[in-house]
Coordinates of C-alpha atoms and ligand atoms in Angstrom, one line a residue:
X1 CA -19.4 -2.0 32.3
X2 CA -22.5 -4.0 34.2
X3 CA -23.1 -7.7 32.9
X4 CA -26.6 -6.3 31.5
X5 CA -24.6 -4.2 29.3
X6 CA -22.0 -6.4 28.1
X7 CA -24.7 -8.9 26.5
X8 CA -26.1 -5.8 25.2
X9 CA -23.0 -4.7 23.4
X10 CA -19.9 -7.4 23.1
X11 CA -17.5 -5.0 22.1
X12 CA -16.2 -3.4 25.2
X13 CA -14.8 0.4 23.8
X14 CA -17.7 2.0 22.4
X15 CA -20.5 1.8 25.2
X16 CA -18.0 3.9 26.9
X17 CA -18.7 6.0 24.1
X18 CA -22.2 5.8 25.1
X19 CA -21.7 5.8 29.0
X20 CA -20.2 9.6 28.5
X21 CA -23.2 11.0 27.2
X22 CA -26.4 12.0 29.3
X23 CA -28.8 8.9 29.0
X24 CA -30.9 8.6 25.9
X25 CA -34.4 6.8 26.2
X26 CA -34.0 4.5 23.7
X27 CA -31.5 4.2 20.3
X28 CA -30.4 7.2 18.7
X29 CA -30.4 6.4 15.0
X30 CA -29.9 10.0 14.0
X31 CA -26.6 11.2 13.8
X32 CA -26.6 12.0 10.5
X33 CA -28.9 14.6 11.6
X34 CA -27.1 16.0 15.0
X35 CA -25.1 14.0 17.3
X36 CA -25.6 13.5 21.0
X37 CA -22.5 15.4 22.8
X38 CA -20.7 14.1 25.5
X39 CA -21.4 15.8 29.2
X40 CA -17.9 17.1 28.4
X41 CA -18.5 18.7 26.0
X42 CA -22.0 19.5 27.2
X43 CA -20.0 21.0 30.3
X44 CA -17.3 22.7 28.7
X45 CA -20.0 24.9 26.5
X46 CA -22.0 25.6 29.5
X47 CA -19.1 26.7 31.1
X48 CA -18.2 29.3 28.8
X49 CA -21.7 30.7 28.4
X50 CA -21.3 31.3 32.3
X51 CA -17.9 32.9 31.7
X52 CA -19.2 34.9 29.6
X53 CA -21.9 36.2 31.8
X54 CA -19.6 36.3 35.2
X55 CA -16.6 37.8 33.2
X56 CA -18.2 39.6 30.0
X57 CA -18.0 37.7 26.2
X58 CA -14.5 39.7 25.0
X59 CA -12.3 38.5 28.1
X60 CA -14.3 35.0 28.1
X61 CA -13.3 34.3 25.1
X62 CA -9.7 35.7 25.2
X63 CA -9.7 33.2 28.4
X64 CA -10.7 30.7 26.1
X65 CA -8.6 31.3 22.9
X66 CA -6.0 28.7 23.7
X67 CA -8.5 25.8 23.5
X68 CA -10.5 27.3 20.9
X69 CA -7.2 27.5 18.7
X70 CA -6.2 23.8 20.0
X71 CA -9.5 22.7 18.6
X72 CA -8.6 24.6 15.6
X73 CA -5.4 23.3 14.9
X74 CA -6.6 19.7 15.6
X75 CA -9.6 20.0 13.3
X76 CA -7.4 21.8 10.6
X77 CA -5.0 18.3 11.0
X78 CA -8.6 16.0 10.6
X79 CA -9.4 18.2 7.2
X80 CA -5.7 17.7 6.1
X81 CA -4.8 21.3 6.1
X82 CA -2.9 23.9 8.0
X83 CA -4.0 25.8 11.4
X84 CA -3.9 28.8 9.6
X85 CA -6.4 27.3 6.5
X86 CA -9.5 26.8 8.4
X87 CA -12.4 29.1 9.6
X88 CA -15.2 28.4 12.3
X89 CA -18.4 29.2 10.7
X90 CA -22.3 29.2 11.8
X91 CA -22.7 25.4 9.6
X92 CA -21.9 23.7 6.4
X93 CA -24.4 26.1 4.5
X94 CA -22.7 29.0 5.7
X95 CA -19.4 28.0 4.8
X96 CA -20.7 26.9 1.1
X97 CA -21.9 30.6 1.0
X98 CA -18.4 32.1 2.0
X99 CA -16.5 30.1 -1.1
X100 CA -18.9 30.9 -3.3
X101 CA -18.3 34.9 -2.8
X102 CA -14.6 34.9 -1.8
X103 CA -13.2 32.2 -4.3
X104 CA -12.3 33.8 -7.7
X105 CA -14.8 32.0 -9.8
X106 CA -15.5 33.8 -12.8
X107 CA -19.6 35.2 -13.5
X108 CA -21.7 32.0 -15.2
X109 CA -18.4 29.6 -14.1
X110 CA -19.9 26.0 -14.4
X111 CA -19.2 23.8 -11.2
X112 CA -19.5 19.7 -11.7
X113 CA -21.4 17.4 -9.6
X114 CA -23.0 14.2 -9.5
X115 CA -26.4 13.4 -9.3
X116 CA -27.2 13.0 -5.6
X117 CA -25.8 16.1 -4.6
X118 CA -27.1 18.2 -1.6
X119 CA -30.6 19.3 -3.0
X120 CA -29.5 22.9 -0.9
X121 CA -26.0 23.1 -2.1
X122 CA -27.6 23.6 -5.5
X123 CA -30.4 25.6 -4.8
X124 CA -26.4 27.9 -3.9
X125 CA -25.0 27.4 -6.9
X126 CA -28.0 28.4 -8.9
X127 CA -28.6 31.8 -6.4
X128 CA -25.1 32.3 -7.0
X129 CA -25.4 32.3 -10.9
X130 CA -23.5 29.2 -11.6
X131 CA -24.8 26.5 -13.8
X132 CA -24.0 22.7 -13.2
X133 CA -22.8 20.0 -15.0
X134 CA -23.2 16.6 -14.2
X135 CA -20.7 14.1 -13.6
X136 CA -21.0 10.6 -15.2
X137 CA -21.0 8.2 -11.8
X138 CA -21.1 4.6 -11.3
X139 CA -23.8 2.0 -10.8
X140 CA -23.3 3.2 -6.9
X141 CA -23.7 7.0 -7.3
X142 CA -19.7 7.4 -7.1
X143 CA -18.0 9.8 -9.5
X144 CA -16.9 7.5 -12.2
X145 CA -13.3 8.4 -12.4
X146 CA -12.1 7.7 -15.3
X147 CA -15.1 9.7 -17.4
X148 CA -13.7 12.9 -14.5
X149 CA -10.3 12.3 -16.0
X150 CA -11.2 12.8 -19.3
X151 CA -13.8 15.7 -18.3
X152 CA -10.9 17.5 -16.8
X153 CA -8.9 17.0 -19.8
X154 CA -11.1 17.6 -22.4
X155 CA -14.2 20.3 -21.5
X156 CA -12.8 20.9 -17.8
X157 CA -15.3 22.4 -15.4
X158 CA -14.4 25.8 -12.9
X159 CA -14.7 23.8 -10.0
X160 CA -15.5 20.3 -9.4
X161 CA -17.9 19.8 -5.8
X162 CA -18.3 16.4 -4.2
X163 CA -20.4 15.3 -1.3
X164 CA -18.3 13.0 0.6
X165 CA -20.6 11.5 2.4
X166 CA -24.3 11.9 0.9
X167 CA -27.2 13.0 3.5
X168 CA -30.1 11.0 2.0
X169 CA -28.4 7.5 1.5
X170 CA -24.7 5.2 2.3
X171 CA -23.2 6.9 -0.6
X172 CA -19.5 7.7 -0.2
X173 CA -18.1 9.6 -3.3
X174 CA -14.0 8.3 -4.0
X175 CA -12.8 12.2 -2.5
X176 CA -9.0 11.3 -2.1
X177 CA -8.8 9.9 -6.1
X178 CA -10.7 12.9 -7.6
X179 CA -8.6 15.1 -5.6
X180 CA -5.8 13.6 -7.8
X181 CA -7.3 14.0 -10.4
X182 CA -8.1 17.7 -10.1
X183 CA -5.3 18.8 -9.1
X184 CA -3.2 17.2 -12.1
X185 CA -5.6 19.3 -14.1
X186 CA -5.2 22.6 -12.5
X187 CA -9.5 22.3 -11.3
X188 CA -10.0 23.0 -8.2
X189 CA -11.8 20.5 -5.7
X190 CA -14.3 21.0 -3.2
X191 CA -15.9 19.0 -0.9
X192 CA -19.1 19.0 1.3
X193 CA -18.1 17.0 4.4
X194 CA -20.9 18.1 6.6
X195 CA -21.7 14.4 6.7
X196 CA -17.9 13.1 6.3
X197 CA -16.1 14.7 9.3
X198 CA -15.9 12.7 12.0
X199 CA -17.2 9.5 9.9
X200 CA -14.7 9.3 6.9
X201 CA -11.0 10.1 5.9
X202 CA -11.4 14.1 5.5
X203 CA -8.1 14.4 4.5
X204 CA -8.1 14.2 1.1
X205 CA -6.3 16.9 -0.2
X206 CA -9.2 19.0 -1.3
X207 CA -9.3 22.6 -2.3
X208 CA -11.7 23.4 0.0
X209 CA -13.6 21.6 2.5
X210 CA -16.5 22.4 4.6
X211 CA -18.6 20.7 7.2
X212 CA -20.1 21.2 10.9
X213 CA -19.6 20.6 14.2
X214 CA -23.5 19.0 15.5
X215 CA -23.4 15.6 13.4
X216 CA -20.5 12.7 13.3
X217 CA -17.9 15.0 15.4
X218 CA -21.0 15.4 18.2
X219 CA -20.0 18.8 19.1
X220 CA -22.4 21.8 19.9
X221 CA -25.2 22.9 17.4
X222 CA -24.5 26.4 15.5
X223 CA -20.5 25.6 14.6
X224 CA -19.2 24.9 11.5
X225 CA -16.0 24.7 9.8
X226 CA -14.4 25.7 6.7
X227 CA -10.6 24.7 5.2
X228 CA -9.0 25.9 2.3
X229 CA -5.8 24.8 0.6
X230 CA -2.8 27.0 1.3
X231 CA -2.1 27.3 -2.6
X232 CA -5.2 29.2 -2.7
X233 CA -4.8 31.8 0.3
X234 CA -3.6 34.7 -1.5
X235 CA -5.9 34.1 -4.4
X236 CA -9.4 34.6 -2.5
X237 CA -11.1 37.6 -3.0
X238 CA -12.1 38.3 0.9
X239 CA -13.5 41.7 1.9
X240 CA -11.2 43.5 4.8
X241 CA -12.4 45.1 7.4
X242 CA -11.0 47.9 9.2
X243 CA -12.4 46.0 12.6
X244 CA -9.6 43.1 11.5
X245 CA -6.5 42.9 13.3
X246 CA -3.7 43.2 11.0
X247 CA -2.1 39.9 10.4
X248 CA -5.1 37.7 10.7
X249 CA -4.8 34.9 8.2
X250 CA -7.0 35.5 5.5
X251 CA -8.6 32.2 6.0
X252 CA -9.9 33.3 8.8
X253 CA -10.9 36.9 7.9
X254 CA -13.9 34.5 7.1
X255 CA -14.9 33.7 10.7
X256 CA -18.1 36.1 11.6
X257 CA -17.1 38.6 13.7
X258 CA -20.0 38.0 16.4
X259 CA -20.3 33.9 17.3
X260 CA -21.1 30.9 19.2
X261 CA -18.3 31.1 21.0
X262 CA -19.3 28.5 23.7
X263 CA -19.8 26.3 20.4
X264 CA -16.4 26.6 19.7
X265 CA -15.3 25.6 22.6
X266 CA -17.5 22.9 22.9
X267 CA -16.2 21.7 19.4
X268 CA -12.7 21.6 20.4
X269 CA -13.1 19.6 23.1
X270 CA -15.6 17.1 21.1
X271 CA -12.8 17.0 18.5
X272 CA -10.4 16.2 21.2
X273 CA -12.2 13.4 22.4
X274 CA -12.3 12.5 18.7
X275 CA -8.9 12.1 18.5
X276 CA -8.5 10.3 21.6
X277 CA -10.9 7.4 20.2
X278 CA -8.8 7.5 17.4
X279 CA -10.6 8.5 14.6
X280 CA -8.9 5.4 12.3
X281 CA -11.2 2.9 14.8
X282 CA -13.9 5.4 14.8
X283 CA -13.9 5.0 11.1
X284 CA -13.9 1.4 11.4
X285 CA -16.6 1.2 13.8
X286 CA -18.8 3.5 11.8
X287 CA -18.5 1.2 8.6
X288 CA -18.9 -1.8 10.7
X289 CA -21.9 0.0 12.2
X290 CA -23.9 0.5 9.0
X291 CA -23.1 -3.0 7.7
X292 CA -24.4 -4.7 10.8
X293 CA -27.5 -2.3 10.2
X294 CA -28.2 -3.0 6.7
X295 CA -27.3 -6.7 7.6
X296 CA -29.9 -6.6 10.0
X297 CA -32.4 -5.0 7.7
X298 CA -32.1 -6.6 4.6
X299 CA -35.1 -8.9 4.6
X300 CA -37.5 -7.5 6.7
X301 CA -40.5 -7.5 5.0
X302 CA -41.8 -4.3 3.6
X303 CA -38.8 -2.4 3.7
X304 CA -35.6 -2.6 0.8
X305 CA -32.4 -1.7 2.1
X306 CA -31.3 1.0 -0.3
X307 CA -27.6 0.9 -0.4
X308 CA -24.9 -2.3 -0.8
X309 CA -24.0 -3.5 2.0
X310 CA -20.9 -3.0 2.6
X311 CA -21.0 0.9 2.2
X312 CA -17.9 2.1 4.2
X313 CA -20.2 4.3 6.2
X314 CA -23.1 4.3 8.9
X315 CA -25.8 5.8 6.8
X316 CA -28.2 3.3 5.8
X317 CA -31.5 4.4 4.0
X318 CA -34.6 2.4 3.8
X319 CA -37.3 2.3 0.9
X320 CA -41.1 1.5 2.1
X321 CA -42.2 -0.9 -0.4
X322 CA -45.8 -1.5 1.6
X323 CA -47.0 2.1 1.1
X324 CA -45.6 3.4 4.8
X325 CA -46.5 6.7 5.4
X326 CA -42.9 7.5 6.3
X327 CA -44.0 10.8 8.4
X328 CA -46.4 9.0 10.6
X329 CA -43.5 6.0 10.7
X330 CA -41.0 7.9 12.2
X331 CA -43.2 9.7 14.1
X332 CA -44.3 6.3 15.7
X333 CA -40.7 5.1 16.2
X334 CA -40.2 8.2 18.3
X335 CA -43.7 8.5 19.9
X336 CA -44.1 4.5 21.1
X337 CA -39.8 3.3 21.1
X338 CA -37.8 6.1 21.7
X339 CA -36.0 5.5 18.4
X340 CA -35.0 8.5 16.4
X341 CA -34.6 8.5 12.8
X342 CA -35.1 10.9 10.2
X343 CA -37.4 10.9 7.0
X344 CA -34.9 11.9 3.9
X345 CA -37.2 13.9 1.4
X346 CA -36.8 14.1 -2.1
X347 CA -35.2 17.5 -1.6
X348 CA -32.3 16.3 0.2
X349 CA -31.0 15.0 -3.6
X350 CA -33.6 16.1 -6.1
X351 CA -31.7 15.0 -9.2
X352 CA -31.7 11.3 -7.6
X353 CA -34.2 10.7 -5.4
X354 CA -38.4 10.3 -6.5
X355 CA -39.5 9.0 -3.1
X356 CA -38.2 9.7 0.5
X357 CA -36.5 7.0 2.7
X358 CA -36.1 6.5 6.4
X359 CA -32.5 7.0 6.8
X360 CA -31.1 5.4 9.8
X361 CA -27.7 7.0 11.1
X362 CA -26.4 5.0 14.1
X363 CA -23.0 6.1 15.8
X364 CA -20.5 3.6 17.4
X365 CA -22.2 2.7 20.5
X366 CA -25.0 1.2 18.4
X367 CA -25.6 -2.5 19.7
X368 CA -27.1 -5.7 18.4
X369 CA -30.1 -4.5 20.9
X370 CA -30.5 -1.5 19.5
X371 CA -31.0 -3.1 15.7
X372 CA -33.2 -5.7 17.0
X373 CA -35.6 -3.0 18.6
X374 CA -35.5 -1.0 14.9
X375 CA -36.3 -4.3 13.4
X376 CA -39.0 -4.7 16.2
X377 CA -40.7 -1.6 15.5
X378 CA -40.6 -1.6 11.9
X379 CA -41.9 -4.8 11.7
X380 CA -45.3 -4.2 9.9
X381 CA -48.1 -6.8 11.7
X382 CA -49.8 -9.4 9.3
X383 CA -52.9 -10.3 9.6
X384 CA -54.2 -13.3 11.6
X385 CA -55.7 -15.5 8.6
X386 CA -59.4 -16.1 9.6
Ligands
PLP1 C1 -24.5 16.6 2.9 C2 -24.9 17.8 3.6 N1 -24.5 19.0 3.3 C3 -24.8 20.1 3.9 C4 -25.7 20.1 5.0 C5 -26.1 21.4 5.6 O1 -25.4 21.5 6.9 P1 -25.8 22.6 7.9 O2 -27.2 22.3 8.4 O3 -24.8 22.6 8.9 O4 -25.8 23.9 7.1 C6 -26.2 18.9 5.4 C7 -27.1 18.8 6.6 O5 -27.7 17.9 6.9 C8 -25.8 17.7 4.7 O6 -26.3 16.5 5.1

């Protein structure tokens, strides 16, 4: 690393991070909305789509299988579940989708959330046929736990569904101690991780647990996972297929037969490099990431910091309190500084949010620099008095 650099970032590991990635033109505050993959991982997809075309898709991918079921097995480990317990899907949307027809849920079932749940994840349960109930949280938005315990006990839900990590906001929902919880009761836990793989402990010991390959993990766009608990295997209600190989793990009778095969690939190897930063001190970084963010937010004058500081993740949303037009904000943070963010509408959590923030998701290779050109260009300009 060049001097230049090292006053740009004092911590020595993660502009490596950013050194293996094709040059961005300015800070890449988005993650939380798709990653920016590594040119190995760039390279290793590529690679495949040419396989495919010199060699044909079938014996491409059969070339491939090894590292695809490396990647497997390694993203099973990250999830906390077996090789043979997880599925590579089109995205987290599409693996909500699968549980909800294959997991034997009886008709009208109620599942329990909280109140900053994935606006889209219930727009499923409600296409689905299955009402919600909401769970009491914390001050934070966290599942209050002791109010689950006696839910559980008492009127206990079909299924109880967390969002780790919440899209909109730093919101990080206690996965690991309602998984406890659910399974003393017999209730059956899932978790949207689409924004916790990659960024948070994802093994939990969840039911089920879905999430995607483009955001926190930085792998190809189009791949998503899905892991279910062992206990449950024989209990899922998959359709066969006379096209399936016999002795394909049922897990993974839920794979589409026709996909991104390249992505896979990709994926494995982004999850490889994962592991290879250690994804304890990617962890770290990440929640050290979004304090130094919020830290170097908190005051800046029209603009409120939505979430406490010291949320353990790098998901920071801001509030406009000037009347910002958030659209044309973001829009100028791309358009005039190369700084991508993303505008969090009320969809995102329409039981908790009434006005949209601009969520800022840095990943570990954000610097001091990078902050203090956010700060820069949110800065709104007072007037000269006359
Ligand atoms: C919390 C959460 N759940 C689910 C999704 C949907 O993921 P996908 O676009 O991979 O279907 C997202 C996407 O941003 C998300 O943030």
């Amino acid at each position: 690393m060049d001097t230049a650099r090292a006053d740009r970032h004092p911590d020595h590991r993660w502009p490596d991070w950013r050194d293996q990635r094709p040059e961005a033109p300015g800070p890449h505050l988005d993650h939380a909305a798709a990653g920016r993959s590594s040119r190995a991982v760039l390279r290793a997809t590529s690679n495949h789509a040419q396989l495919e075309a010199q060699l044909g898709g079938y014996v491409a991918e059969e070339q491939a299988r090894p590292v695809i079921e490396a990647g497997r097995a390694a993203l099973a480990g990250l999830l906390g579940l077996p090789t043979d317990g997880l599925a590579f899907v089109e995205n987290a949307s599409a693996a909500l989708g699968r549980l909800l027809m294959v997991w034997p849920l009886p008709d009208g079932a109620p599942i329990a959330m909280v109140p900053s749940e994935w606006g889209p994840n219930l727009e499923a349960f409600a296409r689905h046929g299955f009402p919600t109930i909401e769970l009491a949280t914390d001050g934070a938005g966290r599942v209050d736990l002791a109010s689950l315990e006696t839910r559980l006990a008492t009127a206990p839900p079909a299924v109880v569904h967390l969002t780790q990590v919440a899209s909109h906001r730093g919101l990080v929902q206690p996965v690991a101690a309602a998984a406890r919880l659910c399974r003393a009761a017999g209730v059956p836990l899932w978790v949207d991780a689409a924004q916790a793989v990659g960024h948070v402990d994802t093994a939990t010991g969840a039911d089920a647990i879905y999430g995607t390959s483009r955001k926190w993990l930085t792998g190809p766009r189009g791949v998503g996972m899905l892991g279910i608990a062992e206990p449950w295997w024989e209990r899922l209600i998959v359709p066969t297929s006379a096209l399936t190989p016999d002795g394909t793990p049922v897990v993974r009778m839920l794979e589409p037969g026709e996909a991104h095969v390249a992505g896979r690939v990709g994926l494995s190897v982004a999850v490889r490099e994962h592991l290879d930063a250690g994804p304890a001190d990617v962890r770290r970084r990440l929640t050290e990431v979004g304090r130094i963010t919020r830290e170097t937010l908190a005051d800046l004058p029209g603009w409120q910091v939505v979430d406490a500081i010291d949320t353990p993740c790098a998901i920071t949303a801001l509030r406009p309190t000037a009347g910002q037009d958030l659209i044309a904000t973001r829009g100028r943070l791309i358009h005039d500084h190369h700084i991508v963010t993303t505008v969090a509408g009320v969809g995102r959590a329409p039981r908790e949010m009434t006005t949209p923030f601009l969520r800022i998701s840095p990943h570990v290779d954000c610097s001091p620099a990078d902050l203090a050109d956010l700060r820069a260009a949110l800065t709104i300009p007072t007037r000269a008095p006359r």
